Amino acid sequence: SSGEVEDPKDEFQELLQTLEQKTSWSGTQLVKYNGFWFPVRAFKPVLSVQKYFKAKDSDIILCTLPKSGTTWLKALTFCIVNRHIYTIDQSPLLTSNPHTVVPFLEINLYWEQENPNLEHIRTPRIFGTHLPFSFLLQSIHESECKAIYICRNPLDQFVSFWHFMSKNEREKDGDPLAIDEAFDMFCHGINQFGPFWDHVLEYWNARLNNSQKVLFLKYEDLKEDVTLYIKKIAEFIGYPFSLEEEKQGLIQQIANLCSFSNLSNLDTNKKGKIIGMFDNSTYFRKGEVGDWANYLTPAMGERIEKLMENKLEGSGLVF
Ligand code: A3P
């Protein structure tokens, strides 16, 4: 052509057209790429992270499926890492949502720019991501960075996500909420960043291969004994608590600051909104284990249980 500048979007559009797409129950358009389903509107940023993100040795990457405890893990890790910079009563978490202080790679940093400059971020940089481990592989392997994964019982994760989408995506059109349809899609592995089992298994196996690289956590375990896991996280990322800090009760203070009741009652989380994201309040609902039973039938519970047994068989991972 006559010296026209090539539209850099074309390549992306071409790829998009070759891939399977589905409309999810919430109206979100999903696209399947390398075995995982992504919201179409997040797909370009996902590819950009894969292509451009370069981890530093000191980076800490918090990896999750949505609604698995991301907000909580972000808050805890931020506090642990920055405890020498901010005292508990001066914590930025008192005035900012955890997603503000710890941004997502694909949803925030790579959303508007294909290759943003992340060099100015103070180290150790902490990032969140919903990307599967296989999408981060290269960048993670080439550095000494640490990945922390948190997952959650699939039934609670599903119910939490269903509430989240109902609130954020369906509120406007007032349609009845299709929990059955949503559930069926979930069981077929068609959900954002899913299939659920493949997402968890990738991180589970990565942790088995290299326990220095990946810490694998469960939401339910943290609910049971958060101080134990605060210590584990701190050790894993190389910020262990001193005996003196322990004696001062610092671990308990961090647990309290980051607790559901404390964070959800802060003004910033009741009223605030992060640009380009949902109302801060929608990241806090109930924060309980087993709430699925209030929304799903025992038969649905059994279906997931069987499905998980089948998909996770031989892995050593159980829910
Ligand atoms: P529920 O919908 O079951 O209440 P994510 O942070 O990955 O988006 O997940 C959101 C889920 O974690 C929601 O679950 C939310 O209430 C819960 N949650 C948010 N902050 C929490 C905290 N500090 N402690 C425990 N659970 C929290």
XYZ file of C-alpha atoms and ligand atoms in Angstrom:
346
model
C 0.000 0.000 0.000
C 1.010 3.611 -0.432
C 3.003 4.190 2.726
C 0.029 3.968 5.049
C 0.814 3.180 8.641
C -0.393 -0.307 9.376
C -3.103 -0.470 12.013
C -1.519 -2.362 14.902
C -4.956 -3.574 15.930
C -5.405 -5.698 12.856
C -3.230 -8.532 14.037
C -5.206 -8.698 17.219
C -8.553 -8.623 15.408
C -7.360 -11.362 13.106
C -6.393 -13.559 16.016
C -9.681 -12.837 17.758
C -11.614 -13.978 14.721
C -9.928 -17.364 14.703
C -10.873 -18.103 18.317
C -13.970 -19.643 19.843
C -16.245 -17.139 21.584
C -19.228 -17.481 23.856
C -21.575 -15.104 25.595
C -21.678 -15.866 29.290
C -24.846 -15.824 31.393
C -23.921 -12.355 32.630
C -23.713 -11.013 29.110
C -19.922 -10.932 29.103
C -18.367 -11.962 25.812
C -15.733 -14.644 26.422
C -12.969 -15.886 24.179
C -11.038 -19.141 24.511
C -7.291 -18.952 24.132
C -4.751 -21.642 24.963
C -7.363 -23.541 26.927
C -8.683 -20.651 29.042
C -11.677 -18.337 28.767
C -11.073 -14.595 28.935
C -13.474 -11.674 28.783
C -13.009 -10.301 25.274
C -12.533 -6.804 26.626
C -9.605 -8.005 28.757
C -8.076 -10.143 26.044
C -5.772 -7.562 24.558
C -4.321 -6.643 27.963
C -3.905 -10.356 28.687
C -1.830 -10.765 25.538
C 0.158 -7.632 26.350
C 1.066 -8.944 29.803
C 2.156 -12.183 28.227
C 4.204 -10.390 25.644
C 5.738 -7.485 27.540
C 5.663 -8.004 31.285
C 9.162 -8.503 32.638
C 9.306 -9.594 36.229
C 12.042 -8.288 38.496
C 13.693 -10.573 41.003
C 12.035 -8.689 43.830
C 8.505 -8.780 42.357
C 5.650 -10.417 44.210
C 2.799 -11.567 42.019
C -0.564 -12.387 43.587
C -2.427 -14.826 41.388
C -6.078 -15.764 41.669
C -9.276 -16.634 39.967
C -11.712 -13.777 40.595
C -13.576 -14.060 43.922
C -11.060 -16.321 45.602
C -9.661 -13.905 48.154
C -7.734 -11.516 45.924
C -8.674 -8.408 47.890
C -7.683 -10.021 51.169
C -4.373 -11.373 49.853
C -3.515 -7.985 48.367
C -4.168 -6.264 51.687
C -2.174 -8.794 53.719
C 0.814 -8.862 51.396
C 0.907 -5.081 51.130
C 0.950 -4.767 54.924
C 3.606 -7.409 55.385
C 5.929 -5.888 52.815
C 5.436 -2.266 53.853
C 5.336 -2.666 57.610
C 8.558 -0.702 58.056
C 7.253 2.158 55.944
C 3.756 2.593 57.362
C 2.631 1.885 60.886
C -0.713 0.148 61.192
C -2.583 3.330 62.022
C -1.039 5.136 59.052
C -1.683 2.347 56.602
C -2.769 3.414 53.101
C -5.327 0.625 53.410
C -7.306 2.849 55.766
C -7.949 5.311 52.966
C -7.517 3.254 49.784
C -8.967 0.002 48.568
C -6.508 -2.924 48.372
C -6.926 -2.924 44.582
C -5.655 0.650 44.482
C -2.481 -0.088 46.397
C -1.873 -3.364 44.554
C -2.935 -3.061 40.893
C -3.781 -5.891 38.544
C -1.433 -6.389 35.618
C -4.066 -7.047 32.974
C -7.029 -5.175 34.420
C -5.168 -2.007 35.425
C -1.602 -1.600 34.209
C -1.847 -3.161 30.747
C -5.442 -2.125 30.161
C -4.834 1.143 28.385
C -1.234 0.810 27.336
C 0.186 -2.136 25.535
C 3.599 -1.836 27.111
C 3.449 0.500 30.120
C 6.586 1.600 31.909
C 6.533 -0.045 35.336
C 10.075 0.929 36.231
C 9.072 3.806 38.477
C 7.094 1.585 40.834
C 8.875 1.241 44.143
C 10.356 -2.179 44.733
C 9.355 -4.691 45.808
C 6.556 -4.305 43.320
C 3.372 -6.165 44.155
C 0.978 -7.012 41.325
C -2.268 -8.920 41.096
C -3.239 -11.077 38.157
C -5.928 -13.535 37.121
C -3.747 -15.022 34.407
C -3.150 -18.767 34.402
C 0.365 -19.821 35.378
C 1.155 -20.962 31.837
C 0.585 -17.397 30.640
C 3.150 -16.003 33.077
C 5.637 -18.781 32.711
C 8.377 -17.112 30.767
C 8.489 -13.933 32.765
C 8.298 -15.728 36.066
C 10.944 -18.261 35.209
C 13.465 -15.780 34.002
C 13.482 -14.004 37.353
C 13.623 -14.830 41.036
C 10.201 -13.287 41.619
C 7.644 -14.930 43.854
C 4.088 -15.931 43.034
C 1.410 -16.388 45.665
C -1.746 -18.168 44.598
C -4.961 -18.231 46.570
C -7.910 -20.372 45.615
C -11.225 -21.119 47.173
C -13.816 -23.857 47.332
C -15.334 -23.823 43.813
C -18.900 -23.592 45.112
C -18.191 -20.496 47.179
C -16.104 -18.993 44.403
C -18.921 -19.558 41.963
C -21.576 -18.070 44.248
C -19.376 -15.102 45.073
C -18.739 -14.455 41.380
C -22.414 -14.833 40.551
C -23.276 -12.187 43.134
C -20.510 -9.939 41.892
C -21.637 -10.120 38.273
C -25.288 -9.824 39.201
C -24.505 -6.659 41.059
C -22.178 -5.148 38.510
C -23.406 -6.332 35.147
C -27.029 -7.290 35.461
C -28.311 -4.550 37.704
C -29.190 -2.293 34.807
C -31.396 -4.520 32.705
C -33.235 -6.127 35.619
C -33.405 -9.568 34.021
C -33.895 -12.483 36.364
C -30.606 -13.907 37.512
C -29.853 -17.125 35.732
C -27.999 -19.015 38.414
C -28.795 -22.376 36.796
C -27.377 -21.292 33.478
C -24.360 -19.763 35.178
C -23.807 -22.957 37.112
C -24.035 -25.100 34.032
C -21.481 -22.991 32.220
C -19.191 -23.163 35.241
C -19.436 -26.966 35.181
C -18.466 -26.915 31.509
C -15.425 -24.848 32.377
C -16.776 -21.716 30.744
C -16.183 -18.909 33.191
C -13.859 -15.947 33.371
C -10.235 -17.152 33.510
C -11.530 -20.713 33.808
C -11.915 -23.648 33.650
C -11.677 -23.448 37.423
C -9.862 -26.782 37.718
C -7.244 -25.989 35.089
C -6.471 -22.653 36.704
C -5.944 -24.165 40.153
C -4.093 -27.195 38.812
C -1.565 -25.136 36.922
C -0.584 -23.285 40.088
C -0.795 -26.425 42.190
C 1.618 -28.220 39.893
C 3.878 -25.200 39.660
C 4.077 -25.203 43.444
C 4.930 -28.917 43.442
C 7.679 -28.295 40.892
C 9.137 -25.327 42.694
C 8.000 -24.434 46.187
C 10.432 -21.509 46.255
C 8.582 -19.911 43.378
C 4.935 -20.513 44.179
C 3.096 -20.419 47.489
C -0.291 -22.124 47.246
C -2.986 -20.951 49.656
C -6.641 -21.662 50.283
C -9.171 -19.067 51.373
C -10.656 -21.494 53.892
C -7.284 -22.049 55.564
C -6.779 -18.326 55.975
C -10.244 -17.996 57.449
C -9.310 -20.610 60.017
C -5.955 -19.228 61.078
C -4.955 -16.035 59.361
C -1.971 -15.279 61.616
C -0.346 -18.571 60.686
C -0.632 -17.691 56.998
C 0.566 -14.143 57.518
C 3.734 -15.698 58.893
C 3.958 -18.151 56.001
C 3.508 -15.401 53.423
C 6.114 -13.245 55.155
C 8.644 -16.082 55.208
C 7.930 -17.052 51.634
C 8.581 -13.584 50.258
C 11.636 -13.068 52.426
C 10.130 -10.689 54.981
C 9.936 -12.914 58.074
C 8.736 -11.429 61.350
C 11.305 -10.984 64.061
C 10.653 -12.397 67.495
C 10.239 -8.879 68.725
C 7.617 -8.076 66.105
C 5.754 -11.209 67.079
C 5.888 -10.254 70.751
C 4.597 -6.789 69.935
C 1.537 -8.418 68.398
C 2.240 -7.036 64.944
C 0.955 -10.124 63.176
C -2.366 -9.889 64.954
C -2.546 -6.188 64.149
C -2.080 -6.906 60.461
C -4.751 -9.596 60.658
C -7.138 -7.127 62.265
C -6.423 -4.350 59.817
C -7.042 -6.656 56.857
C -10.056 -8.446 58.303
C -13.310 -8.451 56.402
C -15.115 -6.552 59.131
C -12.482 -3.853 59.356
C -11.906 -3.279 55.646
C -15.551 -3.514 54.641
C -16.504 -0.859 57.178
C -14.009 1.754 56.022
C -15.434 4.748 54.184
C -13.150 4.187 51.226
C -14.547 0.699 50.760
C -18.144 1.691 51.371
C -18.231 4.627 48.979
C -15.114 4.628 46.841
C -14.633 3.546 43.267
C -11.471 2.745 41.377
C -11.357 4.203 37.904
C -12.222 1.564 35.371
C -13.262 -0.907 38.018
C -16.352 -1.631 40.068
C -17.537 0.073 43.240
C -15.166 -0.771 46.073
C -18.087 -2.050 48.117
C -18.695 -4.880 45.653
C -15.377 -6.475 46.666
C -16.821 -7.082 50.120
C -19.969 -9.135 50.465
C -20.027 -11.701 53.268
C -16.577 -13.179 53.502
C -17.742 -16.526 54.815
C -17.047 -20.161 54.103
C -19.923 -22.325 52.871
C -22.314 -19.574 51.821
C -22.974 -21.525 48.609
C -25.475 -23.689 50.479
C -27.803 -20.680 50.676
C -27.958 -20.431 46.886
C -27.305 -23.853 45.388
C -29.143 -27.122 45.906
C -27.404 -30.133 47.485
C -27.566 -31.775 44.045
C -25.591 -28.891 42.565
C -23.092 -29.257 45.374
C -22.729 -32.925 44.559
C -22.284 -32.238 40.881
C -19.340 -29.950 41.561
C -17.892 -32.333 44.097
C -17.929 -35.183 41.571
C -16.581 -32.949 38.861
C -13.686 -31.831 41.036
C -12.887 -35.389 42.102
C -12.702 -36.261 38.476
C -10.709 -33.266 37.276
C -8.290 -33.137 40.197
C -7.792 -36.880 40.439
C -4.233 -37.882 41.161
C -3.081 -34.313 41.744
C -3.225 -34.420 45.531
C -5.350 -31.283 45.526
C -8.765 -31.543 47.180
C -11.494 -29.076 48.021
P -18.086 -13.415 49.234
O -18.776 -12.960 47.978
O -18.257 -14.883 49.462
O -18.436 -12.617 50.419
P -11.903 -11.299 45.528
O -11.236 -10.475 46.549
O -11.031 -12.356 44.926
O -12.620 -10.474 44.525
O -12.997 -12.147 46.299
C -14.091 -11.521 46.926
C -14.566 -12.418 48.035
O -13.680 -12.299 49.144
C -15.927 -12.011 48.529
O -16.520 -13.220 49.022
C -15.564 -11.031 49.618
O -16.585 -10.799 50.546
C -14.372 -11.743 50.246
N -13.470 -10.848 50.966
C -13.105 -9.596 50.612
N -12.264 -9.079 51.524
C -12.094 -10.026 52.474
C -11.334 -10.075 53.682
N -10.604 -9.049 54.085
N -11.391 -11.213 54.413
C -12.125 -12.253 54.001
N -12.868 -12.255 52.882
C -12.854 -11.161 52.112
